[in-house]
Coordinates of C-alpha atoms in Angstrom, one line a residue:
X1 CA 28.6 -13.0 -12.3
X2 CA 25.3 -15.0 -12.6
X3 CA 21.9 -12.7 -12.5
X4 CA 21.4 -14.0 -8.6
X5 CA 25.3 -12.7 -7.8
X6 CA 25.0 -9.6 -9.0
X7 CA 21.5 -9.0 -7.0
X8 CA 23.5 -10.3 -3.3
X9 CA 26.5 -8.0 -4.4
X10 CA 23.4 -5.4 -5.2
X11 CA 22.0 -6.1 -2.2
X12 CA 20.9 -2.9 0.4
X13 CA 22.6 -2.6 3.6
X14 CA 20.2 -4.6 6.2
X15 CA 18.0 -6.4 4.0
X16 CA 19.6 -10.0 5.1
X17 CA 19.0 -13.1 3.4
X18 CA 15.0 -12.4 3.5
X19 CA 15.4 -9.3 1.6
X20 CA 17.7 -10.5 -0.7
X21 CA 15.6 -13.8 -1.5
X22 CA 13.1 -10.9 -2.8
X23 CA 14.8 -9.8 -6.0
X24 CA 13.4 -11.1 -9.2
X25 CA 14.3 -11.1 -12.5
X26 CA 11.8 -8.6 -14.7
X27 CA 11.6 -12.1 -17.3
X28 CA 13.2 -15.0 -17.8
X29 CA 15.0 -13.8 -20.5
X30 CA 16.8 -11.3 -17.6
X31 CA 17.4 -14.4 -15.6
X32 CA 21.1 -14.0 -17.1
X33 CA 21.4 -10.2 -17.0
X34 CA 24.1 -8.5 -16.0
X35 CA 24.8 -5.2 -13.8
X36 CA 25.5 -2.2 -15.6
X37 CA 28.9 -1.2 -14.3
X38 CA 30.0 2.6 -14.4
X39 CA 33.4 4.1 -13.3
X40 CA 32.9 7.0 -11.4
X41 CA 34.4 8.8 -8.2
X42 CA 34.6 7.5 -5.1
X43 CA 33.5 10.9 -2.3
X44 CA 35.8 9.3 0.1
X45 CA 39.0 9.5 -1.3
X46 CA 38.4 11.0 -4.0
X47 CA 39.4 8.0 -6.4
X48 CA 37.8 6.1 -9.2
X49 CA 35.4 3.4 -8.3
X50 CA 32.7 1.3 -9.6
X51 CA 29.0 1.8 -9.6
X52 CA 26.5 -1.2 -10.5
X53 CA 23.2 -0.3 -11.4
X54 CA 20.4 -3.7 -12.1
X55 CA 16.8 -3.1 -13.0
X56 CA 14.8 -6.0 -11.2
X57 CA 11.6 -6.5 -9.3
X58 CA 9.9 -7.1 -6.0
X59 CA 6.7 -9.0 -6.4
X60 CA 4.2 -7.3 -5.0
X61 CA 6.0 -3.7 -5.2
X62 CA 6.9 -3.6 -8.8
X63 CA 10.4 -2.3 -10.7
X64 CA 13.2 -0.9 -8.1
X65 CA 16.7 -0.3 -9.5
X66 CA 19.2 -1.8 -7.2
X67 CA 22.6 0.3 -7.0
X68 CA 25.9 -0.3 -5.7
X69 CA 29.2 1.1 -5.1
X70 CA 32.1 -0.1 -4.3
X71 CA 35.6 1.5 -4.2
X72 CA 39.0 -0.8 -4.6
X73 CA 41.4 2.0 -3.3
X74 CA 39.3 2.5 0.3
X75 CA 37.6 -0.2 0.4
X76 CA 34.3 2.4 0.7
X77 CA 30.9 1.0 0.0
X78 CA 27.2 2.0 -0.6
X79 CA 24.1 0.6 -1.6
X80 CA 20.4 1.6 -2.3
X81 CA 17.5 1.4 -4.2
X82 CA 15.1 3.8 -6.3
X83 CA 11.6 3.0 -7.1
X84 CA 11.4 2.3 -11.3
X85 CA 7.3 1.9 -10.9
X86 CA 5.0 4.4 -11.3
X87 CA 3.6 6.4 -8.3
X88 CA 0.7 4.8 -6.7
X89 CA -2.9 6.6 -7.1
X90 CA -2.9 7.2 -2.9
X91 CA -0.4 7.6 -0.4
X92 CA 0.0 5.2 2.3
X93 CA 0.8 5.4 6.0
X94 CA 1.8 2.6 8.1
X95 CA 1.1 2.6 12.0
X96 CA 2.9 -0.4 14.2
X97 CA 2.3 -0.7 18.0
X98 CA 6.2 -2.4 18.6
X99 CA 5.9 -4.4 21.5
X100 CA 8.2 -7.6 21.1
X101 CA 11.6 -8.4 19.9
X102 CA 9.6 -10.0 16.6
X103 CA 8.5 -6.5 15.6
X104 CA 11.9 -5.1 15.2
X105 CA 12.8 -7.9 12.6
X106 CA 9.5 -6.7 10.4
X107 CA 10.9 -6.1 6.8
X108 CA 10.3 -2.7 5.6
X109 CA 10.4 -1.2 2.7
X110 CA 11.4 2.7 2.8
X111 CA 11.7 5.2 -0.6
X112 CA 13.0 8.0 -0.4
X113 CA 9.8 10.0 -0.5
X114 CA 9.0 7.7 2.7
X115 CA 8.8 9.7 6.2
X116 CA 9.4 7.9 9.0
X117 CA 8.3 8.6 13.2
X118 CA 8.5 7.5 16.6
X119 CA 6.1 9.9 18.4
X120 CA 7.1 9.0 22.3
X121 CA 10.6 10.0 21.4
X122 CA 9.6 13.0 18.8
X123 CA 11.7 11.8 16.5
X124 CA 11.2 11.8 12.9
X125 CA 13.3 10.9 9.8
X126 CA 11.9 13.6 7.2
X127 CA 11.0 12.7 3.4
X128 CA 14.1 12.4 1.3
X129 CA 16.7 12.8 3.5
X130 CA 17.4 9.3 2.8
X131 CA 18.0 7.1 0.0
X132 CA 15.2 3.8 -0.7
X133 CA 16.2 0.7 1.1
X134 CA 14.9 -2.5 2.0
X135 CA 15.6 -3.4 5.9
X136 CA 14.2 -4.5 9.2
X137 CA 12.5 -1.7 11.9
X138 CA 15.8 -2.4 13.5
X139 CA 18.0 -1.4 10.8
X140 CA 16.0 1.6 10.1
X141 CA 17.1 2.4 13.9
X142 CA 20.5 2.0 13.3
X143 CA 20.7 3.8 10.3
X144 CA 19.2 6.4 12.4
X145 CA 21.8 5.9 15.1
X146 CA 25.0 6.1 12.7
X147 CA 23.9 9.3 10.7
X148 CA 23.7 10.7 14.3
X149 CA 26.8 9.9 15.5
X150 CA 28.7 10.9 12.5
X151 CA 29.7 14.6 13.3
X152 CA 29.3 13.6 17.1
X153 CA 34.0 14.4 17.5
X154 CA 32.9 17.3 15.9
X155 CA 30.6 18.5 18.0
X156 CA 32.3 17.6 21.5
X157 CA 34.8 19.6 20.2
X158 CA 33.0 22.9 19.3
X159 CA 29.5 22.6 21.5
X160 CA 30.1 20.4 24.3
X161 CA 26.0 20.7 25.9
X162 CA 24.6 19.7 22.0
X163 CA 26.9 16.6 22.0
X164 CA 25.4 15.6 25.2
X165 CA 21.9 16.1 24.4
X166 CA 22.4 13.6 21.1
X167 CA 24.5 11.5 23.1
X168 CA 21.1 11.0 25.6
X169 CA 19.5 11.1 22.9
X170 CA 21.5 7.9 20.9
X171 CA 21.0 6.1 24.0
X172 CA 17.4 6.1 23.8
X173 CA 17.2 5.0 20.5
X174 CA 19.4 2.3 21.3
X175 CA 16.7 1.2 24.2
X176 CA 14.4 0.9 21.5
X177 CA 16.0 -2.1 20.0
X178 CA 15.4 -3.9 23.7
X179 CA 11.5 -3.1 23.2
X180 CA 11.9 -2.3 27.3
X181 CA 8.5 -0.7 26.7
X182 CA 5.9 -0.5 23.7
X183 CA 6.6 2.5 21.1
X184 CA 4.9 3.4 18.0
X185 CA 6.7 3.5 14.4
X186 CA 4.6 5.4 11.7
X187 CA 6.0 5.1 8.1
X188 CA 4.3 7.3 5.6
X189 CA 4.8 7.8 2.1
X190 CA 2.7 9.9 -0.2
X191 CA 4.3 7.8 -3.4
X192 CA 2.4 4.6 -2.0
X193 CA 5.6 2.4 -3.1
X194 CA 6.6 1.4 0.5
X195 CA 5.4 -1.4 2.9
X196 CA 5.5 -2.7 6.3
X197 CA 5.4 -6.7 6.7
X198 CA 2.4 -8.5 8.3
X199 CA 3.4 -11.5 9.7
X200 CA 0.1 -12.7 10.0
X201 CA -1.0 -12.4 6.8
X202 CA -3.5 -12.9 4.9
X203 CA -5.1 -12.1 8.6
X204 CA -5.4 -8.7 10.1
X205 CA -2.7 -8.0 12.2
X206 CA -4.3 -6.0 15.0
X207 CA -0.7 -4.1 15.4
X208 CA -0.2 -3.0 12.2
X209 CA -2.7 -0.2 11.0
X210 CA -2.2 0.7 7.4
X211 CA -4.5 3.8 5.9
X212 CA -4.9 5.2 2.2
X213 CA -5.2 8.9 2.0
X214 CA -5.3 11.2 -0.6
X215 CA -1.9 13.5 -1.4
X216 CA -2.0 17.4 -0.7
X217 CA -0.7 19.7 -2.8
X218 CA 2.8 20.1 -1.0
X219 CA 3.0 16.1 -1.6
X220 CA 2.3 16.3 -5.3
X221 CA 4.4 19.3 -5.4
X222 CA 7.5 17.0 -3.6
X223 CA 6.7 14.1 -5.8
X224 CA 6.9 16.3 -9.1
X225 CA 3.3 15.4 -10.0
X226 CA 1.3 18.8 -11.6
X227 CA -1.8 19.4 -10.0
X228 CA -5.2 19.0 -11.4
X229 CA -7.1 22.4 -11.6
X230 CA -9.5 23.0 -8.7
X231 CA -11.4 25.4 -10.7
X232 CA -11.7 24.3 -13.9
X233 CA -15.0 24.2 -15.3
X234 CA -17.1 21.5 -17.6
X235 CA -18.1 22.7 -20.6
X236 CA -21.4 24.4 -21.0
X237 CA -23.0 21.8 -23.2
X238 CA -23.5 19.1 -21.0
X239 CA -22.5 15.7 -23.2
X240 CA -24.7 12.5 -22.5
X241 CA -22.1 9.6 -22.1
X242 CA -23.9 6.9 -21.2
X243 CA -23.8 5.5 -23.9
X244 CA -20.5 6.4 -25.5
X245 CA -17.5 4.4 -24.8
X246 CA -14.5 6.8 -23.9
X247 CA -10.9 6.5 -24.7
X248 CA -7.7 7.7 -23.8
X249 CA -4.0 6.8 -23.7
X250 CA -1.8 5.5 -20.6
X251 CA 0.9 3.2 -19.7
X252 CA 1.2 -0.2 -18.8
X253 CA 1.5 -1.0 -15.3
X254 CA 3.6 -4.0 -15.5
X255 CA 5.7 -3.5 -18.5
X256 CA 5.3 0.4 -18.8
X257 CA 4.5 0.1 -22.7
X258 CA 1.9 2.5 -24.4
X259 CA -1.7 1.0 -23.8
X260 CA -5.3 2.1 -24.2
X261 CA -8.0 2.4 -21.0
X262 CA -11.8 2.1 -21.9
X263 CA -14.2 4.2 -19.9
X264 CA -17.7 4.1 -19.4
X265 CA -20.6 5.2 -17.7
X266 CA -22.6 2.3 -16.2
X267 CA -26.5 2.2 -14.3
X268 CA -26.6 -1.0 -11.9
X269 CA -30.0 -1.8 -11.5
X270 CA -31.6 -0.8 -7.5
X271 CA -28.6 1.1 -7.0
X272 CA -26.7 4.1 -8.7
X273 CA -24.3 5.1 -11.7
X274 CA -20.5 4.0 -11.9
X275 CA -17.5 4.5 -13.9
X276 CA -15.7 1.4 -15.0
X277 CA -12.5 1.5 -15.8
X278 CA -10.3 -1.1 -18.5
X279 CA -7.1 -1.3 -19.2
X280 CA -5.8 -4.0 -22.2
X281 CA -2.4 -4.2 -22.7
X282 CA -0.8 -5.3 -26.6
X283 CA 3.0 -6.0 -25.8
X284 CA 2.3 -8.0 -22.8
X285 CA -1.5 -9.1 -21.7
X286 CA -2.0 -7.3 -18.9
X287 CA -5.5 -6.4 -18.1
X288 CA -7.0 -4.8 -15.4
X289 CA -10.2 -3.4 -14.6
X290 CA -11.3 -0.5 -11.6
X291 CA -14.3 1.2 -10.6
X292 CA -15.3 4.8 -9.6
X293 CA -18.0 5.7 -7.7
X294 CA -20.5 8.2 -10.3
X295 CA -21.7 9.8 -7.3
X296 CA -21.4 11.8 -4.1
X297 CA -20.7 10.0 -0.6
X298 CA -23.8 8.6 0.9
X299 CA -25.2 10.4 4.4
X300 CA -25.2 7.0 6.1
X301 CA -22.6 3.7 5.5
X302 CA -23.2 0.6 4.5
X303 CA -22.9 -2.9 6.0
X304 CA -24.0 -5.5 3.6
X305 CA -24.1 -9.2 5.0
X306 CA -24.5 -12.2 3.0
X307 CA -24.6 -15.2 3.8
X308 CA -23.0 -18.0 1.6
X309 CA -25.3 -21.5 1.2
X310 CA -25.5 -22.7 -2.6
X311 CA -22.6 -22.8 -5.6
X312 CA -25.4 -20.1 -7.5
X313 CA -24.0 -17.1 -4.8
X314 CA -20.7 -17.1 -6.5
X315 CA -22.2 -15.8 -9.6
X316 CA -23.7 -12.3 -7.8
X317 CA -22.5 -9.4 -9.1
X318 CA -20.5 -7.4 -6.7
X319 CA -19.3 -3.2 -6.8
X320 CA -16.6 -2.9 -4.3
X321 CA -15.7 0.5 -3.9
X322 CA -12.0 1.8 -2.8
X323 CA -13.2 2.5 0.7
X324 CA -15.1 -1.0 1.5
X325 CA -13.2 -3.6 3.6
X326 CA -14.2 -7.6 3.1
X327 CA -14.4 -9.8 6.1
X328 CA -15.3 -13.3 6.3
X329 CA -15.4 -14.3 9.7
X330 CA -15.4 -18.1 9.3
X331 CA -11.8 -17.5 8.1
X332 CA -10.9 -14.9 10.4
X333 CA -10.1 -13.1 7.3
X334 CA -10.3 -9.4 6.7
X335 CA -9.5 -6.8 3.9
X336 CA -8.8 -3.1 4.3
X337 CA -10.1 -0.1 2.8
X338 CA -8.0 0.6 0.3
X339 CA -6.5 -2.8 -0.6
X340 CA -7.4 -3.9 -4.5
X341 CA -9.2 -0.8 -5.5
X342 CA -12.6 -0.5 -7.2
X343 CA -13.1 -3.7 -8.6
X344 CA -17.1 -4.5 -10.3
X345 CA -17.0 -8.2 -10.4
X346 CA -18.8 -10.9 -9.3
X347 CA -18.8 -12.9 -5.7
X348 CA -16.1 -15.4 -7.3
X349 CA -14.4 -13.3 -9.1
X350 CA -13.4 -11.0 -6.0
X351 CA -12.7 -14.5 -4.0
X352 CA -10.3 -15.3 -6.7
X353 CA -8.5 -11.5 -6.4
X354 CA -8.0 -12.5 -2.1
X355 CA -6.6 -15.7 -3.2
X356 CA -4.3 -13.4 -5.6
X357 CA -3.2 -11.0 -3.1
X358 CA -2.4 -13.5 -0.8
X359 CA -0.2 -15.8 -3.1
X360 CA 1.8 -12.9 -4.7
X361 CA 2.7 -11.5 -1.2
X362 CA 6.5 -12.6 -1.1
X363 CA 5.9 -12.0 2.2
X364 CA 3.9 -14.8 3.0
X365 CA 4.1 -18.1 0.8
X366 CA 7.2 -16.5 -1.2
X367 CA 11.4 -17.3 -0.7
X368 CA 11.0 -14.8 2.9
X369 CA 8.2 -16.9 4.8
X370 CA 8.7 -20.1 7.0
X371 CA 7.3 -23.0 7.2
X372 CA 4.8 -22.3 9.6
X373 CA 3.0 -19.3 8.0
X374 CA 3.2 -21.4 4.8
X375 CA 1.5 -24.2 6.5
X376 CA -1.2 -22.0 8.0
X377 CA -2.0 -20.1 4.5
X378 CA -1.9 -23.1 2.9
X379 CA -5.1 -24.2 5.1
X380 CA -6.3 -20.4 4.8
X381 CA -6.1 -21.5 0.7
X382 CA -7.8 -24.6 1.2
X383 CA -10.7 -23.5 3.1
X384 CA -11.5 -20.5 0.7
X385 CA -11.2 -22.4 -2.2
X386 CA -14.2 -24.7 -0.6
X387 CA -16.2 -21.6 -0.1
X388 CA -15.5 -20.6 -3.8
X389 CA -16.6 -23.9 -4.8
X390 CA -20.2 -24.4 -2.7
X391 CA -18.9 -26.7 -0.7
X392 CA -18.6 -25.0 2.9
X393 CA -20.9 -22.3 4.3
X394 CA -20.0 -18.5 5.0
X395 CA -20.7 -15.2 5.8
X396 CA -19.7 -12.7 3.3
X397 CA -19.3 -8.9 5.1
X398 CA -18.8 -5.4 3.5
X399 CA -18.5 -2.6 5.2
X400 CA -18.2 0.7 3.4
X401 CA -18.3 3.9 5.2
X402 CA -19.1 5.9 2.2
X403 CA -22.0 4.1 1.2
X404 CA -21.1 3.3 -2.4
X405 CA -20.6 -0.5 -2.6
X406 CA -23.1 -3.2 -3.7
X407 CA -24.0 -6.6 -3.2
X408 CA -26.9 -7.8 -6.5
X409 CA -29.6 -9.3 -4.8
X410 CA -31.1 -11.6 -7.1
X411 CA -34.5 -12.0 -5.8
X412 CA -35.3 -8.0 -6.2
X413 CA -37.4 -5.8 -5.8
X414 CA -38.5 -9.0 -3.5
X415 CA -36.4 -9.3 -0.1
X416 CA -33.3 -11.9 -0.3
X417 CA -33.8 -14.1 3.0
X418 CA -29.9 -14.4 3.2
X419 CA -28.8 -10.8 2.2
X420 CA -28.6 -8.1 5.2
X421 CA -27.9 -4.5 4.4
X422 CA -27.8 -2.3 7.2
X423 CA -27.2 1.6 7.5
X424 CA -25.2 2.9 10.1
X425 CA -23.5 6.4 11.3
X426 CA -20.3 7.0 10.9
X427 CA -18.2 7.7 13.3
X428 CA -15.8 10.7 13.4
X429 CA -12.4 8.5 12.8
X430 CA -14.2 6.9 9.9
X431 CA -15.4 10.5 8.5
X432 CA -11.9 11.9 9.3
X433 CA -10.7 9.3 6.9
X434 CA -13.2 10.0 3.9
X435 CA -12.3 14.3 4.7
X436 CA -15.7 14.8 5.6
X437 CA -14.8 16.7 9.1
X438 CA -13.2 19.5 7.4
X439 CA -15.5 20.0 4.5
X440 CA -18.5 23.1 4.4
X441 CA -20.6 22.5 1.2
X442 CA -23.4 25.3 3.0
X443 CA -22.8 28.9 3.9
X444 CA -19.0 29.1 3.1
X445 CA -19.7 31.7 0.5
X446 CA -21.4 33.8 3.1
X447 CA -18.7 34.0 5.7
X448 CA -16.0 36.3 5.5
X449 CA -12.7 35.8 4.6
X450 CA -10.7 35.4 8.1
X451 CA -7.5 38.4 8.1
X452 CA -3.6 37.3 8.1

């Protein structure tokens, strides 16, 4: 069985051709590689079967491990996936207004840790009661379908008035799948590993509404990750760093080999201390670089506008922090808070990352995208390479509610006649977002604690 065989026989229920065209080999010398096969007993009848287990890759989402079973006695199958990557530094939630036929056929990508909810129907499939799998909204309906009417014999039999209730309650889900009216799927998944397609990538889709957050403790707790200590103290001689290099040990994020991160402690002129983060790897060349903000969140955001007219822009140095979005309207392009983390670069540099995200997307100029979005990106391509290059005028916008990005202007302390940088309030959804609402940094030793 060739490598692309034994990733179709692989395949999860509902993925289709498009989900199956994702699968990659982890190197071209895996192009060949073959399924681990292992006997073992079949819970339907109770036989011996076959399991096939195939370490691969989908761009953009990292290692899965891709298993199947199959059982010659019954004829019995299964199929799923498990995340082989690391866990992602945030959790993600995905928020999609369905409204057409088109949304249902939206490739998702579930994990187990992934919860998933339809609030008009108050239905919710809880973390870990299923296993990973790559699928449609629709097939994540009628997963949701079947695993209710499983015991449904059993229940007309014993309770009569509960079958009828899920019976009702089938056929609702069921007029889902007609999208007779708009409804609201919300997949969230503290590991970060799962994804909801954009089919108007690399532009916002004004339906789809994806937000970082920060795991609570229960999360970690789920996810098996030990929590920092929230009261652990710094040491009483306070160490000047700025001009030491730190280092410490990690992993690889590609290949998952042992590799060394460099930290240090870095002024930018006019604005404030940050930590920079690099990451070099030995076995395979990965490098990566990210960037923490050294200080607290800012009282006001920040809007900073510049506009784009010679070749010498591309050279200003740029701190984008994890909660600044990019926009460039010319494009009708825009980048979410959250999407390619800290990153102190410079204005090319960060146009060469979008142009990075965008091509790596299987989603959109990969085996699962059609001719017309691969027409239309290709133009999207073509009109931000010109910008990179000088030759096509634009405006370049970041918006960061905390107030920690920064835009070099290269004409300080003097004004630069094409750099805006306004302060604004935030508004409560964007403090809500950054925790802000629920935090008291005055008078909360003062009050009493409240009685249970």
């Amino acid at each position: 069985m060739s490598a692309l065989g034994a990733l179709e026989a692989a395949a999860p229920a509902g993925a289709g051709a498009a989900g199956a065209a994702l699968f990659r080999p982890l190197s071209a010398e895996d192009g060949e590689q073959q399924p681990a096969e292992i006997e073992s007993l079949c819970m339907n009848c109770f036989r011996n079967g076959v399991t096939r287990l195939l370490l691969t890759r989908i761009p953009f989402f990292k290692e899965i491990i891709v298993s199947s079973f199959s059982c010659p006695s019954c004829s019995w199958s299964n199929t799923e996936i498990q995340a082989a990557g690391r866990i992602q530094e945030q959790g993600v939630r995905y928020t999609l207004a369905v409204s057409s036929r088109q949304d249902m056929n939206r490739e998702v990508v579930k994990t187990e840790s992934a919860s998933v909810r339809i609030p008009e129907l108050d239905f919710e499939i809880p973390a870990f009661s299923q296993k990973g799998v790559l699928t449609t909204i629709e097939g994540i309906i009628d997963r949701a379908v079947a695993g209710l009417e499983q015991d449904q014999p059993a229940r007309r039999a014993t309770d009569t008035e509960v079958a009828r209730k899920i019976d009702e309650f089938i056929g609702k889900l069921r007029q889902l799948k007609e999208v007779r009216s708009p409804f609201t799927f919300v997949l969230d998944d503290p590991s970060g590993n799962s994804f909801v397609e954009n089919p108007r990538a690399p532009h916002r889709d004004e339906a789809l509404l994806v937000a970082h957050y920060r795991r609570s403790p229960q999360q970690c707790a789920l996810l098996g990750l030990q929590g920092e200590e929230a009261d652990a103290k710094p040491p009483d001689a306070a160490e000047d760093l700025r001009d030491e290099v730190l280092q410490f040990n990690t992993n690889c994020p590609e290949c998952n080999a042992p590799a060394s991160t460099n930290m240090k402690l870095v002024q930018i002129p006019h604005f404030k201390e940050v930590i920079i983060m690099a990451t070099n790897c030995d076995s395979c060349g990965h490098r990566t670089n990210e960037v923490k903000s050294g200080g607290a969140i800012e009282p006001q955001g920040t809007r900073i506008t510049l506009r784009i007219t010679d070749p010498s822009d591309m050279s200003r140095d740029i701190l984008k922090s994890e909660t600044c979005s990019v926009e460039i309207p010319e494009l009708e392009f825009e980048l979410g808070m959250g999407a390619l983390g800290g990153k102190f670069t410079t204005l090319e540099g960060l146009l060469k990352d979008i142009r990075e995200l965008v091509e790596k997307n299987p989603f959109t100029l990969g085996d699962s995208s059609t001719a017309s979005r691969t027409g239309k990106l290709q133009e999207f391509l073509g009109k931000l390479q010109e910008i990179t290059e000088g030759k096509a005028q634009a405006h370049f916008i970041m918006d960061d509610p905390a107030g920690n990005s920064y835009l070099q202007n290269v004409y300080a302390p003097e004004e630069d006649p094409e750099l805006h940088v306004q302060r604004y309030q935030r508004t409560f959804q964007q403090n809500e977002e950054l925790g802000l609402n629920d935090m008291k940094t005055e008078g909360y030793e003062a009050q009493p604690a409240s009685g249970r």
